[in-house]
Amino acid sequence: MNDSPWATEPVPAGPAYDALVGPHTRPMPIVPDAAGRDFDDREARDRGAAADGGPPFRTEMPPQEPMPSPPPPPSQAPQDSSPPPQRKQKKRAGRDLRAAIGVGVGLGAVIFASLFIVKAVFVGVIVVAVVVGLWELTSRLQEKKGIKAPLVPLAIGGAAMVIAGYVRGAEGAWVAMALTALAVLVWRMTEPPEDYLKDVTAGVFAAFYVPFLATFVAMLLTADDGPQRVMTFLALTVVSDTGAYAVGWRFGKTKLAPRISPGKTREGLLGAVAFSMGAGALCMEFLVDGGAWWQGLILGLAVAVSATLGDLGESMIKRDLGIKDMGTLLPGHGGIMDRLDSLLPTAPVVWLLLALFVGTG
């Protein structure tokens, strides 16, 4: 055993030896980096960077993945971006019902009073309606189409037509119609010949469409139960229009003639037929002398069809002219022609069927 103070037992290499004998710096532990390479590789890279003039150590941090956003709190549920459901709008009538009802009641009172007090007064009511209707029709033709149908011979001939039908019957009505057409041809000769054919054609059409068809109402009045026949004619036409309007507004889905009158539906037509047939059975049973309820069913069906066709016919005219109403004389209704549209073509139908069922006396 060596007792020299300098003699020491061999010390194994390790941390203790490094502290006493080795340099006062000890190597850093080898830690693999993110790419799996150890510190020696990084040290060699750093020395290369230092030799090139770069920093001896790498200063950049490895890229970090973004932190996921925290979930929304339970109270803040994702909102639905879709618009709230719209409320289904309630159907509304296409006209002022209060004004329409008020005007209808007023006209009904005038007609009822003149019809059952003095027959001649009701003929005067027909004449006034014919003249005003002719004025509305000819005015719209001139405004929208430049057609100058002569109003003066039409108004005079129309009034004569109604009176002749009341006094002389169908024969008098046809004679007055022919004379009115001749008067239109002659009256138009006083102006330049341009558009002559167009103007006289419109004039003859107006004479037939308004006063001649209205003459059948005056002819209904000539029978012994004339007021009852006229009331049947008016009641069935009004009930047909009302049934079509009410049923079509409530249940109407299938268009009847969308290119002519978009508001009319097949369901409305069925309503017109049902209402008119029911009213016809009642009127023929209780108003018309010698009438029967089954005749009223046929009469009501015919009135519903003719009234609908008449309404569509005037709608065709108004669409051609580019207007909604023929006039503004009757609030809630439009003009006189807007009320005569279904009455005019229905008058000869009712007159003919009543003549077949119970005669003309």
mmCIF file of N, CA, C and O in Angstrom, residues 65-71:
data_model
loop_
_atom_site.group_PDB
_atom_site.id
_atom_site.type_symbol
_atom_site.label_atom_id
_atom_site.label_comp_id
_atom_site.label_asym_id
_atom_site.label_seq_id
_atom_site.Cartn_x
_atom_site.Cartn_y
_atom_site.Cartn_z
ATOM 1 N N GLU A 65 -48.178 23.982 -33.132
ATOM 2 C CA GLU A 65 -49.531 23.839 -33.678
ATOM 3 C C GLU A 65 -50.484 24.794 -32.970
ATOM 4 O O GLU A 65 -50.353 25.026 -31.759
ATOM 5 N N PRO A 66 -51.428 25.388 -33.724
ATOM 6 C CA PRO A 66 -52.358 26.322 -33.061
ATOM 7 C C PRO A 66 -53.239 25.593 -32.061
ATOM 8 O O PRO A 66 -53.634 24.455 -32.263
ATOM 9 N N MET A 67 -53.520 26.317 -30.992
ATOM 10 C CA MET A 67 -54.401 25.766 -29.963
ATOM 11 C C MET A 67 -55.825 25.685 -30.493
ATOM 12 O O MET A 67 -56.299 26.601 -31.150
ATOM 13 N N PRO A 68 -56.463 24.593 -30.243
ATOM 14 C CA PRO A 68 -57.867 24.516 -30.713
ATOM 15 C C PRO A 68 -58.732 25.511 -29.968
ATOM 16 O O PRO A 68 -58.532 25.768 -28.782
ATOM 17 N N SER A 69 -59.701 26.121 -30.710
ATOM 18 C CA SER A 69 -60.585 27.097 -30.069
ATOM 19 C C SER A 69 -61.504 26.378 -29.105
ATOM 20 O O SER A 69 -61.985 25.279 -29.379
ATOM 21 N N PRO A 70 -61.743 27.010 -27.979
ATOM 22 C CA PRO A 70 -62.607 26.365 -26.977
ATOM 23 C C PRO A 70 -64.031 26.252 -27.485
ATOM 24 O O PRO A 70 -64.502 27.089 -28.246
ATOM 25 N N PRO A 71 -64.733 25.226 -27.123
ATOM 26 C CA PRO A 71 -66.131 25.074 -27.562
ATOM 27 C C PRO A 71 -67.001 26.161 -26.970
ATOM 28 O O PRO A 71 -66.698 26.698 -25.905
#
